[in-house]
Coordinates of C-alpha atoms and ligand atoms in Angstrom, one line a residue:
X751 CA -10.8 -24.4 -18.5
X752 CA -14.5 -24.4 -17.7
X753 CA -13.6 -23.9 -14.0
X754 CA -11.4 -20.9 -14.9
X755 CA -14.3 -19.3 -17.0
X756 CA -16.7 -19.9 -14.1
X757 CA -14.4 -18.4 -11.5
X758 CA -13.8 -15.3 -13.7
X759 CA -17.5 -14.8 -14.4
X760 CA -18.3 -15.2 -10.7
X761 CA -15.6 -12.7 -9.6
X762 CA -16.6 -10.1 -12.2
X763 CA -20.2 -10.3 -11.1
X764 CA -19.6 -10.3 -7.3
X765 CA -17.0 -7.6 -7.4
X766 CA -19.4 -5.4 -9.4
X767 CA -21.5 -5.3 -6.2
X768 CA -18.8 -5.2 -3.5
X769 CA -16.0 -3.4 -5.3
X770 CA -12.5 -4.4 -4.8
X771 CA -9.1 -5.2 -6.5
X772 CA -10.5 -7.1 -9.5
X773 CA -7.6 -6.7 -11.9
X774 CA -4.9 -8.7 -10.3
X775 CA -7.2 -11.7 -9.4
X776 CA -8.5 -12.0 -12.9
X777 CA -4.9 -12.5 -14.1
X778 CA -4.2 -15.4 -11.8
X779 CA -7.3 -17.6 -12.1
X780 CA -5.5 -20.4 -13.9
X781 CA -2.4 -20.0 -11.7
X782 CA -4.6 -20.3 -8.6
X783 CA -6.3 -23.4 -10.0
X784 CA -3.0 -25.0 -10.9
X785 CA -1.4 -24.3 -7.5
X786 CA -4.3 -25.8 -5.6
X787 CA -4.5 -28.7 -8.0
X788 CA -0.8 -29.7 -7.9
X789 CA 0.1 -28.7 -4.3
X790 CA -1.4 -30.3 -1.3
X791 CA -2.9 -27.2 0.2
X792 CA -3.4 -26.3 3.0
X793 CA -0.6 -28.6 4.2
X794 CA 1.7 -27.3 1.5
X795 CA 2.1 -23.6 2.2
X796 CA 1.2 -21.3 -0.7
X797 CA 2.1 -17.7 0.2
X798 CA 0.6 -15.0 -1.9
X799 CA 2.2 -11.5 -2.1
X800 CA 0.1 -8.3 -1.4
X801 CA -3.0 -10.5 -1.3
X802 CA -5.0 -8.3 -3.6
X803 CA -4.8 -11.1 -6.2
X804 CA -6.2 -13.6 -3.7
X805 CA -9.9 -13.5 -4.8
X806 CA -9.7 -16.6 -7.0
X807 CA -7.8 -18.3 -4.2
X808 CA -10.6 -17.4 -1.8
X809 CA -13.2 -18.8 -4.2
X810 CA -11.3 -22.0 -4.7
X811 CA -10.9 -22.5 -1.0
X812 CA -14.4 -22.5 0.2
X813 CA -15.2 -18.8 0.5
X814 CA -17.3 -18.3 -2.6
X815 CA -20.5 -18.0 -0.6
X816 CA -19.0 -15.2 1.4
X817 CA -17.6 -13.2 -1.4
X818 CA -20.6 -10.9 -1.1
X819 CA -19.1 -9.7 2.2
X820 CA -15.8 -8.8 0.7
X821 CA -14.1 -5.8 2.3
X822 CA -17.1 -5.2 4.7
X823 CA -17.4 -5.2 8.4
X824 CA -17.0 -8.8 9.7
X825 CA -16.8 -9.9 6.1
X826 CA -14.0 -11.4 4.0
X827 CA -10.8 -9.4 4.0
X828 CA -9.8 -7.7 0.7
X829 CA -6.4 -9.2 1.2
X830 CA -5.2 -12.5 2.9
X831 CA -5.5 -13.2 6.5
X832 CA -4.4 -16.3 8.5
X833 CA -7.5 -15.9 10.8
X834 CA -9.8 -16.2 7.8
X835 CA -8.7 -19.5 6.4
X836 CA -6.2 -22.3 6.9
X837 CA -5.4 -21.8 3.2
X838 CA -4.2 -18.3 3.9
X839 CA -0.7 -19.4 4.9
X840 CA 0.5 -15.8 5.6
X841 CA -1.3 -12.5 6.0
X842 CA -0.7 -9.9 3.3
X843 CA -1.5 -6.4 2.3
X844 CA 1.9 -4.7 1.8
X845 CA 4.0 -5.8 -1.2
X846 CA 7.0 -8.0 -1.5
X847 CA 6.7 -10.0 1.8
X848 CA 6.0 -13.4 0.2
X849 CA 9.6 -14.6 -0.4
X850 CA 10.9 -13.8 3.0
X851 CA 7.8 -15.2 4.8
X852 CA 7.8 -18.4 2.7
X853 CA 11.5 -18.9 3.1
X854 CA 11.0 -18.5 6.9
X855 CA 8.4 -21.3 6.7
X856 CA 10.7 -23.5 4.8
X857 CA 13.4 -22.9 7.4
X858 CA 10.9 -23.6 10.2
X859 CA 9.8 -26.8 8.5
X860 CA 13.3 -28.0 8.3
X861 CA 14.2 -27.1 11.9
X862 CA 11.2 -29.1 13.1
X863 CA 11.7 -32.0 10.8
X864 CA 8.4 -31.6 8.9
X865 CA 7.6 -32.5 5.4
X866 CA 5.6 -30.2 3.1
X867 CA 6.3 -27.8 0.2
X868 CA 6.5 -24.1 0.4
X869 CA 5.6 -21.8 -2.5
X870 CA 5.9 -18.0 -2.6
X871 CA 4.1 -16.1 -5.4
X872 CA 5.5 -12.7 -6.2
X873 CA 4.5 -10.1 -8.9
X874 CA 6.9 -8.4 -11.2
X875 CA 6.0 -5.1 -9.6
X876 CA 6.9 -6.4 -6.1
X877 CA 10.0 -7.9 -7.5
X878 CA 11.3 -4.3 -7.8
X879 CA 11.2 -4.0 -4.0
X880 CA 14.4 -4.4 -2.0
X881 CA 12.7 -6.8 0.4
X882 CA 12.1 -9.3 -2.5
X883 CA 15.9 -9.2 -3.3
X884 CA 16.8 -9.7 0.3
X885 CA 14.6 -12.8 0.3
X886 CA 16.0 -14.2 -3.0
X887 CA 19.5 -13.5 -1.9
X888 CA 19.1 -15.3 1.3
X889 CA 17.1 -18.2 0.1
X890 CA 19.1 -18.7 -3.1
X891 CA 22.3 -19.3 -1.0
X892 CA 20.5 -22.1 0.8
X893 CA 19.7 -25.7 -0.3
X894 CA 16.2 -25.3 1.0
X895 CA 13.3 -27.1 -0.7
X896 CA 11.7 -23.8 -1.7
X897 CA 9.7 -22.6 -4.8
X898 CA 9.1 -19.1 -6.0
X899 CA 6.5 -18.4 -8.7
X900 CA 7.1 -15.1 -10.5
X901 CA 3.8 -13.8 -11.7
X902 CA 4.8 -11.5 -14.5
X903 CA 2.1 -9.3 -16.0
X904 CA 4.2 -6.2 -16.7
X905 CA 2.0 -4.2 -14.4
X906 CA 2.4 -2.9 -11.0
X907 CA -0.7 -0.8 -10.3
X908 CA 0.6 1.4 -13.1
X909 CA 2.7 -0.1 -15.8
X910 CA 5.8 -1.5 -14.1
X911 CA 9.0 0.5 -14.1
X912 CA 12.7 -0.1 -13.5
X913 CA 15.6 -2.0 -14.8
X914 CA 14.3 -5.4 -13.5
X915 CA 11.1 -4.9 -15.5
X916 CA 13.1 -4.1 -18.6
X917 CA 15.3 -7.2 -18.1
X918 CA 12.3 -9.5 -17.6
X919 CA 10.6 -8.2 -20.8
X920 CA 13.5 -7.7 -23.1
X921 CA 14.6 -11.2 -23.7
X922 CA 11.6 -13.3 -23.3
X923 CA 9.5 -11.1 -25.6
X924 CA 12.3 -10.8 -28.0
X925 CA 10.7 -11.5 -31.4
X926 CA 13.7 -13.3 -32.8
X927 CA 14.0 -15.6 -29.8
X928 CA 10.2 -16.3 -29.9
X929 CA 10.3 -16.9 -33.7
X930 CA 13.2 -19.4 -33.3
X931 CA 11.4 -21.0 -30.4
X932 CA 8.1 -21.5 -32.2
X933 CA 9.9 -22.7 -35.4
X934 CA 11.7 -25.3 -33.3
X935 CA 8.4 -26.3 -31.7
X936 CA 6.7 -26.6 -35.1
X937 CA 9.4 -28.9 -36.5
X938 CA 9.5 -31.0 -33.3
X939 CA 5.8 -31.4 -33.2
X940 CA 4.8 -31.6 -36.9
X941 CA 7.7 -32.5 -39.2
X942 CA 7.9 -36.1 -40.4
X943 CA 10.7 -38.6 -40.0
X944 CA 14.3 -37.3 -39.7
X945 CA 13.2 -33.7 -39.6
X946 CA 11.1 -34.6 -36.6
X947 CA 14.1 -36.1 -34.8
X948 CA 16.2 -33.0 -35.7
X949 CA 13.4 -30.9 -34.3
X950 CA 13.6 -32.8 -31.0
X951 CA 17.4 -32.3 -30.9
X952 CA 16.9 -28.6 -31.6
X953 CA 14.4 -28.5 -28.8
X954 CA 16.9 -30.0 -26.4
X955 CA 19.5 -27.5 -27.6
X956 CA 17.0 -24.7 -27.1
X957 CA 16.4 -25.9 -23.5
X958 CA 20.1 -25.8 -22.8
X959 CA 20.8 -22.3 -24.2
X960 CA 17.5 -21.0 -22.9
X961 CA 19.0 -19.6 -19.8
X962 CA 21.1 -17.3 -21.9
X963 CA 18.1 -16.2 -23.9
X964 CA 15.6 -15.8 -21.1
X965 CA 15.7 -13.9 -17.8
X966 CA 16.6 -17.2 -16.1
X967 CA 20.3 -16.4 -16.0
X968 CA 19.8 -13.8 -13.3
X969 CA 17.8 -16.1 -11.1
X970 CA 20.2 -19.0 -11.8
X971 CA 23.1 -16.7 -10.6
X972 CA 21.1 -16.0 -7.4
X973 CA 21.0 -19.7 -6.7
X974 CA 17.5 -20.7 -8.1
X975 CA 16.9 -23.3 -10.8
X976 CA 14.8 -21.3 -13.4
X977 CA 11.8 -22.7 -15.3
X978 CA 10.0 -20.7 -17.8
X979 CA 8.7 -18.4 -19.0
X980 CA 5.5 -20.3 -19.3
X981 CA 2.0 -19.2 -20.3
X982 CA 0.1 -18.5 -17.1
X983 CA -3.3 -19.0 -18.8
X984 CA -2.4 -22.4 -20.1
X985 CA -3.6 -24.8 -17.4
X986 CA -2.0 -27.8 -18.9
X987 CA 1.4 -26.2 -19.1
X988 CA 1.0 -24.8 -15.5
X989 CA 0.0 -28.2 -14.1
X990 CA 2.8 -30.1 -15.9
X991 CA 5.5 -27.6 -14.8
X992 CA 4.3 -27.4 -11.2
X993 CA 4.1 -31.2 -11.0
X994 CA 7.6 -31.6 -12.3
X995 CA 9.1 -28.8 -10.2
X996 CA 7.2 -29.9 -7.1
X997 CA 9.2 -33.1 -6.9
X998 CA 12.6 -31.4 -7.2
X999 CA 14.7 -30.1 -4.3
X1000 CA 16.5 -26.8 -3.7
X1001 CA 15.5 -23.2 -4.5
X1002 CA 13.7 -23.0 -7.8
X1003 CA 11.8 -20.3 -9.6
X1004 CA 9.0 -20.6 -12.1
X1005 CA 8.4 -17.6 -14.3
X1006 CA 4.8 -17.3 -15.4
X1007 CA 3.5 -14.8 -17.8
X1008 CA -0.1 -13.6 -17.2
X1009 CA -2.3 -10.8 -18.3
X1010 CA -3.7 -8.5 -15.5
X1011 CA -7.4 -8.1 -15.7
X1012 CA -7.9 -11.0 -18.1
X1013 CA -11.5 -11.5 -19.1
X1014 CA -12.7 -8.2 -17.8
X1015 CA -15.4 -7.4 -20.3
X1016 CA -14.4 -3.8 -20.7
X1017 CA -11.2 -5.0 -22.5
X1018 CA -7.6 -5.2 -21.5
X1019 CA -6.7 -4.1 -18.1
X1020 CA -5.8 -0.4 -17.6
X1021 CA -4.6 1.1 -14.5
X1022 CA -7.9 2.3 -13.3
X1023 CA -9.3 -1.2 -13.1
X1024 CA -6.7 -2.2 -10.6
X1025 CA -9.5 -1.6 -8.0
X1026 CA -13.1 -0.7 -8.6
X1027 CA -15.7 0.8 -6.4
X1028 CA -18.8 -1.0 -5.1
X1029 CA -21.7 -0.8 -7.5
X1030 CA -20.0 -0.6 -10.9
X1031 CA -21.1 -1.9 -14.2
X1032 CA -19.4 -5.2 -14.7
X1033 CA -19.1 -4.7 -18.5
X1034 CA -17.6 -1.2 -18.4
X1035 CA -16.2 -0.8 -14.9
X1036 CA -18.0 2.5 -14.6
X1037 CA -19.4 3.4 -11.2
X1038 CA -23.2 3.3 -11.4
X1039 CA -23.8 6.1 -8.9
X1040 CA -21.7 9.1 -9.6
X1041 CA -19.4 10.2 -6.7
X1042 CA -20.7 13.2 -4.9
X1043 CA -19.2 15.9 -2.7
X1044 CA -16.1 18.0 -2.8
X1045 CA -12.9 16.7 -4.4
X1046 CA -10.9 14.3 -2.2
X1047 CA -7.6 15.2 -0.5
X1048 CA -5.6 13.2 -3.1
X1049 CA -7.1 15.2 -6.0
X1050 CA -6.6 18.5 -4.1
X1051 CA -3.0 17.7 -3.4
X1052 CA -2.3 16.5 -7.0
X1053 CA -3.7 19.7 -8.5
X1054 CA -2.0 22.0 -6.0
X1055 CA 1.3 20.2 -6.4
X1056 CA 1.3 20.8 -10.2
X1057 CA 0.5 24.5 -9.6
X1058 CA 3.3 24.8 -7.1
X1059 CA 5.8 23.0 -9.5
X1060 CA 4.9 25.6 -12.1
X1061 CA 5.9 28.3 -9.6
X1062 CA 9.1 26.7 -8.4
X1063 CA 11.3 24.6 -10.7
X1064 CA 13.3 23.2 -7.8
X1065 CA 10.4 21.0 -6.8
X1066 CA 10.5 17.4 -7.7
X1067 CA 8.1 14.6 -6.9
X1068 CA 8.8 11.0 -6.0
X1069 CA 6.2 8.2 -5.8
X1070 CA 6.7 4.6 -5.0
X1071 CA 4.6 2.9 -7.7
X1072 CA 1.5 4.9 -6.9
X1073 CA 1.2 7.8 -9.4
X1074 CA -2.6 7.7 -9.5
X1075 CA -3.1 6.6 -5.8
X1076 CA -1.1 9.6 -4.6
X1077 CA -2.6 12.1 -7.1
X1078 CA 0.8 12.7 -8.7
X1079 CA -0.2 11.6 -12.2
X1080 CA -0.7 15.2 -13.2
X1081 CA 2.8 16.1 -12.1
X1082 CA 4.1 13.1 -14.2
X1083 CA 2.4 14.4 -17.3
X1084 CA 3.2 18.1 -16.9
X1085 CA 6.7 17.9 -15.5
X1086 CA 8.0 14.4 -16.5
X1087 CA 11.6 15.4 -15.9
X1088 CA 10.8 16.3 -12.3
X1089 CA 8.7 13.3 -11.6
X1090 CA 10.1 10.0 -10.4
X1091 CA 8.2 6.7 -10.0
X1092 CA 10.8 4.5 -8.3
X1093 CA 8.6 1.3 -8.1
X1094 CA 7.6 -0.4 -4.8
X1095 CA 10.7 0.9 -3.1
X1096 CA 9.7 3.3 -0.3
X1097 CA 13.1 3.2 1.5
X1098 CA 14.9 4.0 -1.7
X1099 CA 12.4 6.8 -2.5
X1100 CA 13.2 8.5 0.9
X1101 CA 17.0 8.1 0.6
X1102 CA 16.9 9.2 -3.0
X1103 CA 15.0 12.3 -1.9
X1104 CA 17.6 13.0 0.7
X1105 CA 20.3 12.8 -2.0
X1106 CA 18.4 15.2 -4.2
X1107 CA 17.9 17.6 -1.3
X1108 CA 21.7 17.8 -0.8
X1109 CA 21.8 19.2 -4.4
X1110 CA 19.3 22.0 -3.8
X1111 CA 16.3 20.1 -5.1
X1112 CA 13.1 20.4 -3.1
X1113 CA 11.8 16.8 -3.2
X1114 CA 8.2 16.0 -2.3
X1115 CA 7.8 12.3 -1.3
X1116 CA 4.2 11.3 -1.9
X1117 CA 3.6 7.9 -0.2
X1118 CA 0.7 6.6 1.8
X1119 CA 1.2 6.7 5.6
X1120 CA 1.1 2.9 5.9
X1121 CA 3.7 2.3 3.1
X1122 CA 6.0 5.0 4.4
X1123 CA 6.5 2.7 7.4
X1124 CA 8.9 0.8 5.1
X1125 CA 11.0 4.0 4.8
X1126 CA 11.3 4.7 8.4
X1127 CA 15.0 4.1 8.8
X1128 CA 15.7 6.2 5.7
X1129 CA 13.6 9.1 7.2
X1130 CA 15.6 9.0 10.4
X1131 CA 19.1 8.2 9.2
X1132 CA 19.2 9.8 5.8
X1133 CA 16.9 12.8 6.0
X1134 CA 16.3 13.9 9.6
X1135 CA 19.8 13.5 11.1
X1136 CA 21.1 15.5 8.2
X1137 CA 18.3 18.1 8.5
X1138 CA 17.5 17.8 4.8
X1139 CA 14.5 19.6 3.5
X1140 CA 12.4 16.7 2.2
X1141 CA 8.6 17.0 2.3
X1142 CA 6.6 13.9 3.1
X1143 CA 3.0 14.0 1.9
X1144 CA 1.3 11.1 3.7
X1145 CA -2.0 10.3 2.1
X1146 CA -4.4 7.8 3.7
X1147 CA -3.4 8.9 7.1
X1148 CA -5.8 7.6 9.7
X1149 CA -8.5 5.0 9.2
X1150 CA -8.9 3.9 5.6
X1151 CA -12.2 2.0 5.6
X1152 CA -12.6 -1.1 3.5
X1153 CA -8.8 -1.7 2.9
X1154 CA -8.7 -2.5 6.6
X1155 CA -5.9 -3.0 9.1
X1156 CA -3.0 -3.6 6.7
X1157 CA -3.6 -0.2 5.0
X1158 CA -4.6 1.9 8.0
X1159 CA -2.3 4.9 8.5
X1160 CA -2.4 5.0 12.3
X1161 CA 1.2 5.2 13.2
X1162 CA 2.6 8.2 11.3
X1163 CA 1.9 10.7 14.1
X1164 CA 3.8 8.6 16.6
X1165 CA 6.7 7.7 14.3
X1166 CA 7.1 11.3 13.0
X1167 CA 6.8 13.0 16.3
X1168 CA 9.6 10.8 17.6
X1169 CA 12.1 12.3 15.2
X1170 CA 13.9 15.5 16.5
X1171 CA 14.2 17.7 13.4
X1172 CA 10.8 16.7 11.8
X1173 CA 8.0 19.2 11.4
X1174 CA 4.8 17.3 11.7
X1175 CA 1.5 18.8 10.4
X1176 CA -2.1 17.8 9.7
X1177 CA -4.5 20.1 7.8
X1178 CA -8.2 20.4 8.7
X1179 CA -9.2 21.0 5.0
X1180 CA -8.0 20.9 1.5
X1181 CA -7.2 24.6 1.5
X1182 CA -5.0 24.1 4.6
X1183 CA -3.3 21.2 3.0
X1184 CA -2.1 23.4 0.2
X1185 CA -1.2 26.2 2.6
X1186 CA 0.9 23.7 4.5
X1187 CA 2.5 22.5 1.2
X1188 CA 3.5 26.1 0.6
X1189 CA 4.9 26.3 4.1
X1190 CA 6.9 23.1 3.6
X1191 CA 8.5 24.6 0.5
X1192 CA 9.4 27.7 2.4
X1193 CA 11.0 25.6 5.2
X1194 CA 14.7 24.9 4.4
X1195 CA 15.8 23.9 7.9
X1196 CA 14.7 20.2 7.8
X1197 CA 12.1 17.7 6.8
X1198 CA 8.4 18.5 6.9
X1199 CA 5.6 16.0 7.1
X1200 CA 1.9 16.6 6.1
X1201 CA -0.7 13.9 6.8
X1202 CA -4.1 13.9 5.3
X1203 CA -7.0 11.3 5.2
X1204 CA -8.7 9.1 2.7
X1205 CA -11.7 11.4 2.5
X1206 CA -13.2 14.3 0.7
X1207 CA -12.0 17.8 1.6
X1208 CA -14.6 19.6 3.7
X1209 CA -14.1 22.7 1.6
X1210 CA -13.9 23.7 -2.1
X1211 CA -10.3 24.5 -2.8
X1212 CA -9.2 27.4 -5.0
X1213 CA -5.9 27.6 -7.0
X1214 CA -2.8 27.5 -4.8
X1215 CA -1.8 30.9 -6.0
X1216 CA -4.6 32.3 -3.8
X1217 CA -3.6 30.2 -0.8
X1218 CA -1.0 31.6 1.6
X1219 CA 1.4 29.5 3.6
X1220 CA 0.2 28.5 7.1
X1221 CA 2.5 30.4 9.5
X1222 CA 5.1 28.1 10.9
X1223 CA 4.3 26.5 14.2
X1224 CA 1.0 28.1 14.7
X1225 CA -2.4 26.8 15.9
X1226 CA -5.8 28.3 15.3
X1227 CA -8.5 28.7 18.0
X1228 CA -11.6 27.8 16.0
X1229 CA -14.1 28.1 18.9
X1230 CA -13.6 29.9 22.2
X1231 CA -15.1 28.4 25.4
X1232 CA -14.3 28.1 29.0
X1233 CA -12.9 25.4 31.3
X1234 CA -12.7 22.6 28.8
X1235 CA -10.5 22.7 25.7
X1236 CA -10.2 20.3 22.8
X1237 CA -6.8 20.2 21.0
X1238 CA -7.9 18.7 17.7
X1239 CA -5.7 17.3 14.9
X1240 CA -6.6 17.4 11.2
X1241 CA -9.9 15.5 10.5
X1242 CA -10.7 15.8 14.2
X1243 CA -11.1 19.6 14.0
X1244 CA -14.5 19.5 12.3
X1245 CA -15.6 16.5 14.4
X1246 CA -14.7 18.4 17.5
X1247 CA -16.6 21.5 16.4
X1248 CA -19.6 19.3 15.8
X1249 CA -19.1 17.8 19.3
X1250 CA -18.9 21.3 20.7
X1251 CA -22.2 22.1 19.1
X1252 CA -23.8 19.1 20.8
X1253 CA -22.3 20.1 24.1
X1254 CA -23.3 23.7 23.7
X1255 CA -26.9 22.5 23.5
X1256 CA -26.4 21.1 27.0
X1257 CA -24.9 24.3 28.3
X1258 CA -21.3 23.4 28.1
X1259 CA -19.0 25.9 26.3
X1260 CA -16.0 24.1 24.9
X1261 CA -12.9 25.6 23.3
X1262 CA -11.7 23.9 20.1
X1263 CA -8.2 24.4 18.7
X1264 CA -6.9 23.4 15.3
X1265 CA -3.5 22.0 16.1
X1266 CA -2.3 22.0 12.5
X1267 CA 1.3 22.0 13.6
X1268 CA 1.8 19.0 15.9
X1269 CA 5.5 19.8 16.0
X1270 CA 6.7 22.4 16.7
X1271 CA 3.5 23.1 18.7
X1272 CA 2.3 26.6 19.3
X1273 CA 3.6 27.4 22.8
X1274 CA 1.9 30.9 22.9
X1275 CA -1.6 29.5 22.1
X1276 CA -1.0 26.5 24.4
X1277 CA 0.0 28.7 27.3
X1278 CA -3.1 30.9 26.8
X1279 CA -5.3 27.8 26.8
X1280 CA -3.6 26.4 29.9
X1281 CA -4.1 29.7 31.7
X1282 CA -7.9 29.7 31.2
X1283 CA -8.9 26.0 31.1
X1284 CA -8.8 23.2 33.6
X1285 CA -9.1 20.2 31.3
X1286 CA -7.6 19.5 27.9
X1287 CA -8.7 16.7 25.6
X1288 CA -6.4 15.9 22.7
X1289 CA -8.2 14.3 19.8
X1290 CA -6.4 12.6 16.9
X1291 CA -7.1 10.1 14.2
X1292 CA -4.0 8.0 15.0
X1293 CA -2.9 5.5 17.6
X1294 CA -3.4 6.9 21.1
X1295 CA -0.2 5.2 22.2
X1296 CA 2.7 7.7 21.8
X1297 CA 0.5 10.0 19.7
X1298 CA 0.0 13.8 19.9
X1299 CA -2.1 13.4 23.0
X1300 CA 0.8 11.6 24.8
X1301 CA 3.2 14.3 23.6
X1302 CA 0.9 17.1 24.8
X1303 CA 0.4 15.3 28.1
X1304 CA 4.2 15.4 28.7
X1305 CA 4.5 19.0 27.6
X1306 CA 1.5 20.2 29.6
X1307 CA 2.6 18.3 32.8
X1308 CA 5.8 20.3 32.8
X1309 CA 4.2 23.7 31.7
X1310 CA 1.1 23.6 33.8
X1311 CA 0.8 20.5 36.0
X1312 CA -2.6 21.6 37.4
X1313 CA -4.3 21.1 34.1
X1314 CA -5.7 17.6 33.4
X1315 CA -4.8 16.2 30.0
X1316 CA -6.6 13.3 28.3
X1317 CA -5.5 11.7 25.1
X1318 CA -8.3 10.4 22.8
X1319 CA -7.2 8.6 19.6
X1320 CA -7.5 5.2 18.0
X1321 CA -7.5 2.7 20.8
X1322 CA -4.6 0.3 21.2
X1323 CA -6.1 -2.5 19.1
X1324 CA -6.3 -3.5 15.5
X1325 CA -9.2 -1.8 13.7
X1326 CA -10.6 -4.0 11.0
X1327 CA -12.3 -3.2 7.7
X1328 CA -15.6 -1.2 7.8
X1329 CA -16.7 2.0 6.2
X1330 CA -14.5 4.8 7.4
X1331 CA -17.3 6.6 9.1
X1332 CA -18.2 3.5 11.0
X1333 CA -14.6 2.9 12.0
X1334 CA -14.4 6.5 13.4
X1335 CA -17.6 5.9 15.3
X1336 CA -16.3 2.6 16.7
X1337 CA -13.2 4.4 17.9
X1338 CA -15.2 7.3 19.5
X1339 CA -13.8 9.7 17.0
X1340 CA -17.0 11.1 15.5
X1341 CA -18.8 14.1 17.0
X1342 CA -21.0 11.9 19.3
X1343 CA -18.0 9.9 20.5
X1344 CA -16.0 13.1 21.3
X1345 CA -18.9 14.7 23.0
X1346 CA -19.3 11.5 25.1
X1347 CA -15.7 11.6 26.1
X1348 CA -16.0 15.3 27.2
X1349 CA -19.1 14.5 29.2
X1350 CA -17.5 11.6 30.9
X1351 CA -14.4 13.5 31.8
X1352 CA -16.4 16.5 32.9
X1353 CA -18.6 14.3 35.1
X1354 CA -15.6 12.5 36.6
X1355 CA -14.0 15.8 37.3
X1356 CA -17.1 17.1 39.1
X1357 CA -17.2 13.9 41.2
X1358 CA -13.5 14.1 41.9
X1359 CA -13.7 17.8 42.6
Ligands
TPP1393 C1 4.9 -1.7 0.4 C2 3.7 -1.4 -0.5 N1 3.8 -0.4 -1.4 C3 2.8 -0.2 -2.2 C4 1.7 -1.0 -2.3 C5 0.5 -0.7 -3.2 N2 0.4 -1.7 -4.2 C6 -0.5 -2.7 -4.1 S1 -0.5 -3.7 -5.3 C7 0.8 -2.9 -6.1 C8 1.3 -3.4 -7.4 C9 1.8 -4.8 -7.2 O1 2.3 -5.2 -8.5 P1 2.7 -6.7 -8.7 O2 3.6 -7.2 -7.6 O3 3.3 -6.9 -10.0 O4 1.4 -7.6 -8.5 P2 0.1 -7.6 -9.5 O5 -0.8 -6.5 -9.1 O6 0.6 -7.3 -10.9 O7 -0.4 -8.9 -9.3 C10 1.1 -1.8 -5.3 C11 2.2 -0.8 -5.7 C12 1.7 -2.0 -1.4 N3 0.6 -2.9 -1.3 N4 2.7 -2.3 -0.5

């Protein structure tokens, strides 16, 4: 227990400086110790889910002295990463991958005749995800030597939702069952003579009927031997159970009850302590330096959405386990009957929205760009092919800073542009975000996607009542120049304007266009640009492969083949954690980088010409 206390104190202190996902890790300190104690890691493969609860695991596997670099450039990842340690059996960041990945390892082990144990850990929130069921369903039908640990803390980021959650909590926390259980325990442990023997008998009986009284029956039906629920903060019980279960064969599941945020001095975990910023008070969780600047896009969106929902009672909101992260908590409070948290189930969220849209509802699906990747087939098959008016609000589009490569929203432009009936947009400001949201609500003909970054809005945003829709399919020329035009997307508009200022000081007069509609594009404005410019640079905060630049290159080559087009976006490589501004600079997507790009193209043109 001394080790557990030491790890907790260390994490609370080090995270108060670096920031990070402190809540989940504090809940699994004993669990991490027991896993490493009983299993022969790293030979036995221990596969954590999501990875945000991996901090104690990092500390216990030789990385304590690097915890001060957590989530920083060239530092320790905030999640798990195979390249970081032999003990990180599988990379993580998105939820509900552990069972499938670990089962794959067990299958690989057996194919190659190797001998080691495989353990997947999954949270109760992630167990609500379809991927987790797919893994259980597949693994449970096998006779593989395979262990799942269910880390049940009743929390996703927000309090967990859904029928599975109700199922897990209803029986095991049933007061009658628990009273009977502890009475049996008392008799077995403390009663003298015959009563003691009777208590032992009762305990055996209790074991045999337990599966009817605990959530075990569901897992047993899925092909897993069920053990638990056990106290995830009782090291002795954890060690004993793991030791016994380790030696068995076949699929088995250990249900562990933990408390998220355990030991955090500010008291029991609440949603806001899921992740904390760098430089917070370790006793209260409060940020020491107050945040400055305008409201961020998430807040602007959340507020505007509530106002729009007040105007139009057909609007409903769907989030996949991220009410606060997506800014939809206000909608949940004000319009609970039109707010749906479906759990970590992005594909379901999208198809459910499609169903709602067939009944005249106007669903707004608020999911981070990176997590919406999970819903891609639903977007194509259920929404787009049927031209259903579902609005996708994709927060965290682009580079996301310290959350790093697993959470970067770099692919949504490419994946949304590829879909025929999809309107694809990106605002340059908070005001334009709300204008586009209004446009989306007016667009009945098919789906509408809006992408916005993890950043503050560059402007102060008024009430949505004062913000008009952004005329459908239009661009805005924000600076007029000659010869060289920058077609800029979203966040890149202001960076391009700043680049244009730098270039103007050198005597180059560059046009900058705000391409807020990526699809449909503004053909009138584009033709005007092509008639008066010789070179177009397309700048976007998304992968350069198959992005807006690639799209414009194909459009322009057929409209005006004499104009040179260059795509400038996030290069075709993984961009690792660093502050967002630094990531932008590394990708050449800040003002200096864009100006450099223009200079180099201009120079090469002069030479070529
Ligand atoms: C596909 C996906 N959707 C959403 C998230 C955001 N997210 C990170 S942790 C988390 C909650 C996970 O809850 P649980 O599995 O119970 O783990 P705990 O935090 O309780 O340890 C969510 C929704 C994610 N990482 N991946």
